[in-house]
mmCIF file of C-alpha atoms in Angstrom:
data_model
loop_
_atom_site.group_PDB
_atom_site.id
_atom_site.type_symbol
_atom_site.label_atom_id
_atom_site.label_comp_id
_atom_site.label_asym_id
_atom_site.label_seq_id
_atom_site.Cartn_x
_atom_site.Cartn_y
_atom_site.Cartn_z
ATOM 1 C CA UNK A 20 24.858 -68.517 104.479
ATOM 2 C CA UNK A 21 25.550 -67.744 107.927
ATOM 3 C CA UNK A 22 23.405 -66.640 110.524
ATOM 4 C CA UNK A 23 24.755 -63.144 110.718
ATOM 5 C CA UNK A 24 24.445 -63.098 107.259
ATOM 6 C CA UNK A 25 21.046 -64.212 107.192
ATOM 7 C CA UNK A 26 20.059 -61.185 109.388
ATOM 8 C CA UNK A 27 21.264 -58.551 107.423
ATOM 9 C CA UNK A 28 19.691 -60.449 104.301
ATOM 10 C CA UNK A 29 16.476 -59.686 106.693
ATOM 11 C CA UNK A 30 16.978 -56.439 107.765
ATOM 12 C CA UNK A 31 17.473 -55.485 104.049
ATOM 13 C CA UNK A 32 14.268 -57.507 102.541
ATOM 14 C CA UNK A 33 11.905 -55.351 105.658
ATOM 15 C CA UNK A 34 13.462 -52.316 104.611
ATOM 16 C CA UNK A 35 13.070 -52.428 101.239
ATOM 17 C CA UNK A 36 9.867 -54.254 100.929
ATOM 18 C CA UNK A 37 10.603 -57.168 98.812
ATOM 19 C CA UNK A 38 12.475 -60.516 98.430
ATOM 20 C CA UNK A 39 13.511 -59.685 94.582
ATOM 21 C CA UNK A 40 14.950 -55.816 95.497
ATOM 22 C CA UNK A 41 17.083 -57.799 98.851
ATOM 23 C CA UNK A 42 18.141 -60.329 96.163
ATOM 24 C CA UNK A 43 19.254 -58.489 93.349
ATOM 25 C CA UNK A 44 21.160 -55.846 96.020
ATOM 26 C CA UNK A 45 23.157 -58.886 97.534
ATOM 27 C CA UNK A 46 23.672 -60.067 93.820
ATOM 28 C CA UNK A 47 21.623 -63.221 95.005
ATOM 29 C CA UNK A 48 18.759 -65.033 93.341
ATOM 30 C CA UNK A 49 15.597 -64.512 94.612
ATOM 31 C CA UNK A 50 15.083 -68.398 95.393
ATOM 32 C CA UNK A 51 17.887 -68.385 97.303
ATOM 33 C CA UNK A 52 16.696 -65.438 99.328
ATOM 34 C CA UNK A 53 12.990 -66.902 100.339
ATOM 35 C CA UNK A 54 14.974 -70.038 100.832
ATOM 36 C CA UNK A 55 17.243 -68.095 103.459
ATOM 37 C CA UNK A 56 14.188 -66.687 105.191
ATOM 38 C CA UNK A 57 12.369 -69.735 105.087
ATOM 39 C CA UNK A 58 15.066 -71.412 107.157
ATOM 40 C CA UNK A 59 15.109 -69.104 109.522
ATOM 41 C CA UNK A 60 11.559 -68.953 110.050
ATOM 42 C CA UNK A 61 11.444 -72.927 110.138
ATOM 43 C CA UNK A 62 14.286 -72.450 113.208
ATOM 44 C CA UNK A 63 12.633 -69.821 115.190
ATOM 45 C CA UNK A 64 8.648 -71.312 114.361
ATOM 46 C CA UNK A 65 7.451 -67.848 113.652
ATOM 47 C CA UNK A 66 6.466 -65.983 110.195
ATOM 48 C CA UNK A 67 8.552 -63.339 110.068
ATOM 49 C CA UNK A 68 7.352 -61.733 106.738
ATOM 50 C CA UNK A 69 3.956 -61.632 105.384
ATOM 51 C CA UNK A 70 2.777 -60.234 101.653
ATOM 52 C CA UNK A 71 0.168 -57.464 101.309
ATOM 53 C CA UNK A 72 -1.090 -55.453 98.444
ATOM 54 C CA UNK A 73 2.068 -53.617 98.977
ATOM 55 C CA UNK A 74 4.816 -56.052 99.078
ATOM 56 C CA UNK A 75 6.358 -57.180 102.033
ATOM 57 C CA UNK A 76 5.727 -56.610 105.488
ATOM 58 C CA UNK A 77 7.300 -58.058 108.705
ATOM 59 C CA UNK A 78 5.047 -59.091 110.870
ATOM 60 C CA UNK A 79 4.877 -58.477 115.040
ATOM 61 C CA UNK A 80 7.631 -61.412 115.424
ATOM 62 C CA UNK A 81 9.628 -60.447 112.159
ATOM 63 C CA UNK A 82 9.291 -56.276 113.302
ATOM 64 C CA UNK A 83 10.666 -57.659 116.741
ATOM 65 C CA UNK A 84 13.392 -59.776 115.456
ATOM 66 C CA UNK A 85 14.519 -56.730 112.575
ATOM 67 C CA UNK A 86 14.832 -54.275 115.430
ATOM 68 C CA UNK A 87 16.967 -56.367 117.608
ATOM 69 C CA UNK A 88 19.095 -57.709 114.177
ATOM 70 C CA UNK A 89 19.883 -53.542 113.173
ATOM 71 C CA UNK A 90 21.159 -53.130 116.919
ATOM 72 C CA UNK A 91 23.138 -55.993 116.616
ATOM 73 C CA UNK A 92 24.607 -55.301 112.986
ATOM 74 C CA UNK A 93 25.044 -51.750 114.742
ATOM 75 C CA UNK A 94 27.021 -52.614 117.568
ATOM 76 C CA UNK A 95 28.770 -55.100 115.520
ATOM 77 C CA UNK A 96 29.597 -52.168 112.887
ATOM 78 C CA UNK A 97 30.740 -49.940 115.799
ATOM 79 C CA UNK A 98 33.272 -52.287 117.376
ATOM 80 C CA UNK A 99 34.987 -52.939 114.033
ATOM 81 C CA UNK A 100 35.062 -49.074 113.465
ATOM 82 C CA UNK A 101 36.312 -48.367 116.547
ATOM 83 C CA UNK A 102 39.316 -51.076 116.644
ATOM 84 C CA UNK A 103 40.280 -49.496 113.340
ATOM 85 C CA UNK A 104 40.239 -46.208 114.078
ATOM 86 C CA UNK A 105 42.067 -46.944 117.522
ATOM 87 C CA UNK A 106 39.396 -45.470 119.422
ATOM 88 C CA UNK A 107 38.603 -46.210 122.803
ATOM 89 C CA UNK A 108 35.073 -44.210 122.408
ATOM 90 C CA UNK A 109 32.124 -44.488 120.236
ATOM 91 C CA UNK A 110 32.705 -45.118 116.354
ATOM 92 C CA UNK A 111 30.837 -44.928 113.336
ATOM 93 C CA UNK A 112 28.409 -43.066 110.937
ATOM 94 C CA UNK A 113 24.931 -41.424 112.568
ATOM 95 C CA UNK A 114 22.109 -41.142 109.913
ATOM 96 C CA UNK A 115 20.241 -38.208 110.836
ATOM 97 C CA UNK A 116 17.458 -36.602 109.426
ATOM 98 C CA UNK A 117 16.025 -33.292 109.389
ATOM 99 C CA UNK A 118 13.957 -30.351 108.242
ATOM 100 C CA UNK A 119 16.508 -27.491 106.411
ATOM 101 C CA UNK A 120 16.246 -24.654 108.834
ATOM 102 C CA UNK A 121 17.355 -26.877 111.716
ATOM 103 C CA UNK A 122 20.338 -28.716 110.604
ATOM 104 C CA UNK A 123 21.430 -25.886 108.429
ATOM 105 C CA UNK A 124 20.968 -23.162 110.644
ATOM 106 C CA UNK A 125 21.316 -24.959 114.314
ATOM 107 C CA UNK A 126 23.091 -27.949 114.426
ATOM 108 C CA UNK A 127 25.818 -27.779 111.663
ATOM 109 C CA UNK A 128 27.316 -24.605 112.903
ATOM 110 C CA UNK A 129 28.225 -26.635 116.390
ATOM 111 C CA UNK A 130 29.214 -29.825 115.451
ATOM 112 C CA UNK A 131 32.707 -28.874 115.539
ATOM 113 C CA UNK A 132 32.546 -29.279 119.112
ATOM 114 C CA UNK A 133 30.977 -32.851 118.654
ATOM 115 C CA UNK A 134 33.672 -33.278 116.262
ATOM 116 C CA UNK A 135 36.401 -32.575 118.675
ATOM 117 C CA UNK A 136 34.909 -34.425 121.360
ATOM 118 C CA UNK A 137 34.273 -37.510 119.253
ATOM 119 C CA UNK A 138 36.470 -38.102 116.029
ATOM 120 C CA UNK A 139 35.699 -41.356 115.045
ATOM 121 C CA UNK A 140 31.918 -40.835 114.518
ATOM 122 C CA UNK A 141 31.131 -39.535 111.196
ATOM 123 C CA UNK A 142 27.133 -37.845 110.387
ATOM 124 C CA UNK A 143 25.237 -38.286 107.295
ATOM 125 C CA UNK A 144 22.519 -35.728 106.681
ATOM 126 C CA UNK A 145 19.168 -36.499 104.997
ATOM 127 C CA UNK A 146 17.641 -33.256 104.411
ATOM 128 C CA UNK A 147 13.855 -32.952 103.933
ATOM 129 C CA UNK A 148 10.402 -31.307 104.509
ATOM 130 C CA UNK A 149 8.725 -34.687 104.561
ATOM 131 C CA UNK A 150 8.355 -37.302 107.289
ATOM 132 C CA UNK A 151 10.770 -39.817 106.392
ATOM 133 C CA UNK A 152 10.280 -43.406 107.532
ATOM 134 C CA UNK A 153 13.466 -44.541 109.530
ATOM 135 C CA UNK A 154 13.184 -47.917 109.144
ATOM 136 C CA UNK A 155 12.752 -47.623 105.304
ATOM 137 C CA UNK A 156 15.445 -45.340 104.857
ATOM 138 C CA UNK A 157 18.369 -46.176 107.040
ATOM 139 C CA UNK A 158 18.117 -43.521 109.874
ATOM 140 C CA UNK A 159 19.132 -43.863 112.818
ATOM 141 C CA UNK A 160 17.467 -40.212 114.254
ATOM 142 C CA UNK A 161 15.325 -37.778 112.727
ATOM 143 C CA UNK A 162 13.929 -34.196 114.412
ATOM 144 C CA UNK A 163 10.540 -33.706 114.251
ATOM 145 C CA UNK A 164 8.637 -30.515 114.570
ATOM 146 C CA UNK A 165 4.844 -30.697 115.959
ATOM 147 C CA UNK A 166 2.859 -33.329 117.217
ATOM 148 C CA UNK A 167 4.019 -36.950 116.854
ATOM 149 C CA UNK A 168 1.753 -39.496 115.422
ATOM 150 C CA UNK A 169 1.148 -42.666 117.346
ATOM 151 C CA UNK A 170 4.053 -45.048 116.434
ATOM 152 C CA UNK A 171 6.300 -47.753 117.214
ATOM 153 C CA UNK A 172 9.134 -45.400 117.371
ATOM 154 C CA UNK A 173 11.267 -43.981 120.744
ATOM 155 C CA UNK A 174 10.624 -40.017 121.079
ATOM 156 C CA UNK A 175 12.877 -37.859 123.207
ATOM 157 C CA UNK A 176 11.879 -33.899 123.763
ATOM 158 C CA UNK A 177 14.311 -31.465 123.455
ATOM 159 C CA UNK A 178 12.940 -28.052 122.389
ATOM 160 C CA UNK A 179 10.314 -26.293 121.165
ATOM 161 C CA UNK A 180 9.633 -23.345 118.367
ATOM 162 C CA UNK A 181 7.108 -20.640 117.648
ATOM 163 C CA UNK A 182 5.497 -20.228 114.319
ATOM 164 C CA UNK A 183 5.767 -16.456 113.782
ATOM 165 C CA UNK A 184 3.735 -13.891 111.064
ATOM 166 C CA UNK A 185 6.218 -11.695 109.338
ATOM 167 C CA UNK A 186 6.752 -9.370 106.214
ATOM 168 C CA UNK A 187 9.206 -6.354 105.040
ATOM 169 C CA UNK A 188 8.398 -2.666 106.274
ATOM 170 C CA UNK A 189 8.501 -2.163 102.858
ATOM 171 C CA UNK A 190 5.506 -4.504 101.779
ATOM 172 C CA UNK A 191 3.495 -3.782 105.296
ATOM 173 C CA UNK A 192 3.875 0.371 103.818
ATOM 174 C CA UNK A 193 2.380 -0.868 100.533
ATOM 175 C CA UNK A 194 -0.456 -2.869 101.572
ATOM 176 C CA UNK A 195 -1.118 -2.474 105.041
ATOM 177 C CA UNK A 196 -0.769 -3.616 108.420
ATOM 178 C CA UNK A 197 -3.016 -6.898 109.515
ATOM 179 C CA UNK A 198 -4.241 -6.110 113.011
ATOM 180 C CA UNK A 199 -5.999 -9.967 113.210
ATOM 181 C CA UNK A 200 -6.402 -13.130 110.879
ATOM 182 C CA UNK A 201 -9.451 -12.213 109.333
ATOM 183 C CA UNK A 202 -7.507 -9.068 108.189
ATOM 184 C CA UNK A 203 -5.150 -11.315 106.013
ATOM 185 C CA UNK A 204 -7.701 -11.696 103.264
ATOM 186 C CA UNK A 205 -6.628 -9.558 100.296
ATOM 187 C CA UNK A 206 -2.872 -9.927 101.039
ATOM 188 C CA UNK A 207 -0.387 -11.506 99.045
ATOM 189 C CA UNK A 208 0.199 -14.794 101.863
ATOM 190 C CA UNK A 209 3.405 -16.982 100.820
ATOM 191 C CA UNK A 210 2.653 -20.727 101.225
ATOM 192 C CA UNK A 211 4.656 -23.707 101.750
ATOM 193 C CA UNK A 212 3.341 -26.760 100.425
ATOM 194 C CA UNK A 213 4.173 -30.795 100.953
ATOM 195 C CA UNK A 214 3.425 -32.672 97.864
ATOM 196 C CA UNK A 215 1.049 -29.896 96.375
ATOM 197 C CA UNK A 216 -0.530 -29.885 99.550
ATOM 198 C CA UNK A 217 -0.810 -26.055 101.072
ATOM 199 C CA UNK A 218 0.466 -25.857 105.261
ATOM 200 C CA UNK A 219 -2.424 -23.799 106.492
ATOM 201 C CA UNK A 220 -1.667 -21.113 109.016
ATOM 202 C CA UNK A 221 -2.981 -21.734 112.526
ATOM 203 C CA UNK A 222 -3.375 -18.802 115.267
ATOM 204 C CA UNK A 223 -5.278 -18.077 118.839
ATOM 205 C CA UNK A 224 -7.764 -16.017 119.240
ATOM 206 C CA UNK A 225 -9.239 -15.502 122.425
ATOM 207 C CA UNK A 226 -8.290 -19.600 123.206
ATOM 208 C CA UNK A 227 -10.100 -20.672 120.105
ATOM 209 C CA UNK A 228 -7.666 -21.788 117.406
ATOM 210 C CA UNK A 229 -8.284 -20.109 113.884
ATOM 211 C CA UNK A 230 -7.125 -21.355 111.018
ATOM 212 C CA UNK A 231 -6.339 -19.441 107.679
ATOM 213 C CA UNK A 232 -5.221 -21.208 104.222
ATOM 214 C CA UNK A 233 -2.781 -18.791 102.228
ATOM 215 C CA UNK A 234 -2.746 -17.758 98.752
ATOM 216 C CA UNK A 235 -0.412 -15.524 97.247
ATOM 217 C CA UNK A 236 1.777 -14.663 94.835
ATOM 218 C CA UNK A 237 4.574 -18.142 95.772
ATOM 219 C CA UNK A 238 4.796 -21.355 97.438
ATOM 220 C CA UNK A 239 7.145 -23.830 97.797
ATOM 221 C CA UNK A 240 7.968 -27.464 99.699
ATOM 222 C CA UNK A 241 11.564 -25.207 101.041
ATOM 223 C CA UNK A 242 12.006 -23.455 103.841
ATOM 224 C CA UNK A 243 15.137 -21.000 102.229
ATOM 225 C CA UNK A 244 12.487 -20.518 99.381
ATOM 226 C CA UNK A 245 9.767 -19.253 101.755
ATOM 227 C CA UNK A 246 12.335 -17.291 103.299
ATOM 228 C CA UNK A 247 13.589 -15.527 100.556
ATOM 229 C CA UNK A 248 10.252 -14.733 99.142
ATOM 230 C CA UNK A 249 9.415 -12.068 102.398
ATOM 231 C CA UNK A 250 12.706 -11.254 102.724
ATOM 232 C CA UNK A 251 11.941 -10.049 98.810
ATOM 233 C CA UNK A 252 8.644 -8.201 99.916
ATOM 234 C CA UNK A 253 6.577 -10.557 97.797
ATOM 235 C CA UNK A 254 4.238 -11.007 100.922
ATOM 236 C CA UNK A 255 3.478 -12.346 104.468
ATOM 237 C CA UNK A 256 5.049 -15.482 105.975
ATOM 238 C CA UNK A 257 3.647 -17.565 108.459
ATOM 239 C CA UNK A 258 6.567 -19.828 109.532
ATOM 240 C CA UNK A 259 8.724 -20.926 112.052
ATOM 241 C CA UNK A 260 11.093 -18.837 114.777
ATOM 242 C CA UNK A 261 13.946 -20.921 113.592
ATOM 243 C CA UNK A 262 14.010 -19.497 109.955
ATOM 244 C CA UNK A 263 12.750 -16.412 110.886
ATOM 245 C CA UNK A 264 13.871 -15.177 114.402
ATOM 246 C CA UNK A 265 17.252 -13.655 113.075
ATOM 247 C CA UNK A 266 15.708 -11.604 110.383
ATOM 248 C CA UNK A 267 13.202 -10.310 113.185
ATOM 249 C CA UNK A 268 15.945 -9.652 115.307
ATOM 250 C CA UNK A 269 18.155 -7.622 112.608
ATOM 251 C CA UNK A 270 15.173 -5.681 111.548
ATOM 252 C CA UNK A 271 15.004 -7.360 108.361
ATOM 253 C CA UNK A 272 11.300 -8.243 108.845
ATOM 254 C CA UNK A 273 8.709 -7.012 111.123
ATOM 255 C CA UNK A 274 6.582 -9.471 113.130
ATOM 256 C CA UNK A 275 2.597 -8.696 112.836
ATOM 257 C CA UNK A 276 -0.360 -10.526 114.765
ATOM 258 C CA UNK A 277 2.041 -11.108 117.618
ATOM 259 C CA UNK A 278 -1.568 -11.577 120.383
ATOM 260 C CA UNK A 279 -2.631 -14.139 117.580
ATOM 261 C CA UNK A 280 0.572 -16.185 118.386
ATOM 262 C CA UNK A 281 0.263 -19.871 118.495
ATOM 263 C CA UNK A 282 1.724 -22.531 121.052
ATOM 264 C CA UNK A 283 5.257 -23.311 120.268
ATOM 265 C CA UNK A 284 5.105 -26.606 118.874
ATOM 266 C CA UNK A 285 7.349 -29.662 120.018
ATOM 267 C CA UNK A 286 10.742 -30.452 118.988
ATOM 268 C CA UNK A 287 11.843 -34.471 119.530
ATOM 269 C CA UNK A 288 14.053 -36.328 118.357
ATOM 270 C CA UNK A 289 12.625 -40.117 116.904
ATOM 271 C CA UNK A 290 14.469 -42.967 116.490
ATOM 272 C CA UNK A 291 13.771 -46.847 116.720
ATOM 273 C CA UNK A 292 16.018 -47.968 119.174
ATOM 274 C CA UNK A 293 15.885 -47.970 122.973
ATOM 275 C CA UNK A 294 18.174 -49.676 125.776
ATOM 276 C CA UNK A 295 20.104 -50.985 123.170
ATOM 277 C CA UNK A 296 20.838 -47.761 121.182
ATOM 278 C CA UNK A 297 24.116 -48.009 119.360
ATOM 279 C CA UNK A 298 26.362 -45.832 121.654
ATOM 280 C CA UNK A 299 27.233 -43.181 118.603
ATOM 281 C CA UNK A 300 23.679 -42.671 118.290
ATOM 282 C CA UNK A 301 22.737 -42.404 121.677
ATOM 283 C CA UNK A 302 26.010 -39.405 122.169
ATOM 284 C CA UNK A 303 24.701 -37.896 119.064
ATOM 285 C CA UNK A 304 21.145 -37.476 120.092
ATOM 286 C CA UNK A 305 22.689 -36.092 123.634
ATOM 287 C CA UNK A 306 24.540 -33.856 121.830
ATOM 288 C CA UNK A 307 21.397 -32.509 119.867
ATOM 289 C CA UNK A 308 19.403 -32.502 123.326
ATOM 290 C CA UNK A 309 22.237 -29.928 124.739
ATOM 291 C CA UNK A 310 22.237 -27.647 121.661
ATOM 292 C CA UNK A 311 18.431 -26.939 121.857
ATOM 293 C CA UNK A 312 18.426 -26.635 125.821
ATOM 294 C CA UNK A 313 21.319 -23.979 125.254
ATOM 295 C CA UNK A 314 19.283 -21.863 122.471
ATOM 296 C CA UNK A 315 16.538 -19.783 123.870
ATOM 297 C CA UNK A 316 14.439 -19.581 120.594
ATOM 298 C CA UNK A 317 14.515 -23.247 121.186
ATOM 299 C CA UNK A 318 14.470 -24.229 124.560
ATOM 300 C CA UNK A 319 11.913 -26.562 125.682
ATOM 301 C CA UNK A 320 9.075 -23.879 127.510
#
């Protein structure tokens, strides 16, 4: 096996945690594999991989040598796409992943401009509430809304978005009008959820943050869902300007507990490459950068 080869064989066995899954993917045997990685690591004298309760792991070397192998197999990927396609500019497919609201609402309805200005790059969507693990999963960018957990990972600001408290005129004439958090007890709250796990609803008051954990009548792990349930009058949502600020604006929902209004949280785009950044990725993630600046619900503030 060559050693191109032998680093995609690599890149493959990090991301999907095991010498048997790499194997039987490549339609290999799994001796063959370890034997593959054990020659490399014999050339380079460094353990690249190391087992732990959980399978395989690369270790600071192997995590070093992975990155620099997916830019390589990237730029490699983008050349051939590019000569193909007769393209003088960037080339290839852009893994990108992000909550609903965002790419449905936001970024979709303007990529025909992207389109237009680059042809040859195609985008793959992987749509989720979760955080999904780029290296794991193939992606090459993913938005992320709120604070960013210390990680090996490149972050890049572009926006930001206010979480806003909102329910039907309808509902608000049934069961009242919350004038502050506390009030909230005894409505009917909709709740999303991430694996079972209820998104409690954070708010200032007076520079303290309060928090309040909803119960009512529906929650779901979706965005649209959420959505749909206030726009239904089945309660009060607690969610952000991006799903909601157009029904605000067309009078479809009325905003309450507007003093109690959070920060806006931070928008950035993640990804794991830097200097190196295969050059569709990189235009992509400019291209994202300018659609936020350009929104004012979205703007960085």
């Amino acid at each position: 096996m060559d050693r191109l080869s032998t680093l995609q064989l690599l890149i493959r066995i990090v991301e999907l945690g095991s010498f048997t899954r790499a194997a039987q993917e490549g339609g290999l045997g799994q001796p063959a594999v370890s034997k593959q990685v054990a020659a490399l690591e014999a050339r380079l004298g460094v353990r690249l991989l190391e087992r732990t309760s959980r399978g395989l792991k690369p270790t600071a070397a192997g995590l070093d040598l992975y990155h620099s192998a997916v830019r390589l197999i990237a730029d490699l990927e983008e050349t051939e796409s590019r000569i193909r396609s007769g393209s003088s500019g960037p080339a290839g497919l852009v893994r990108v992943a992000t909550p609903p609201a965002l790419g449905r609402m936001y970024i979709i309805p303007r990529l025909p401009d992207f389109v237009a200005q680059f042809p040859a790059i195609a985008v793959e969507f992987s749509v989720a509430q979760r955080t999904v693990d780029l290296v794991q999963e193939g992606i090459d960018v993913a938005l992320r809304v709120g604070p960013l957990k210390t990680s090996n990972l490149i972050a890049r600001r572009i926006g930001s978005m206010e979480m806003l408290t909102v329910a039907t005129e309808g509902y608000l004439a049934a069961r009242g009008v919350p004038h502050h958090p506390h009030h909230l007890d005894g409505h009917s709250l909709i709740a999303g959820h991430t694996g079972g796990a209820i998104h409690d609803w954070q708010f200032r008051n007076e520079g303290a943050a309060l928090t309040v954990t909803p119960a009512g009548a529906l929650r779901s792990d979706d965005g649209e869902d959420l959505r749909a349930a206030v726009l239904a009058g089945l309660g009060i949502l607690h969610g952000p300007s991006a799903l909601l600020r157009a029904d605000v604006d067309a009078g479809r929902v009325v905003q309450v507990l507007e003093q109690f209004t959070p920060e806006a949280v931070p928008i950035n785009l993640v990804s794991t490459g830097g200097r190196k950044m295969a050059q569709r990725v990189r235009v992509f993630m400019d291209f994202l950068a300018a659609t936020f600046a350009t929104d004012p619900g979205l703007a960085s503030r």
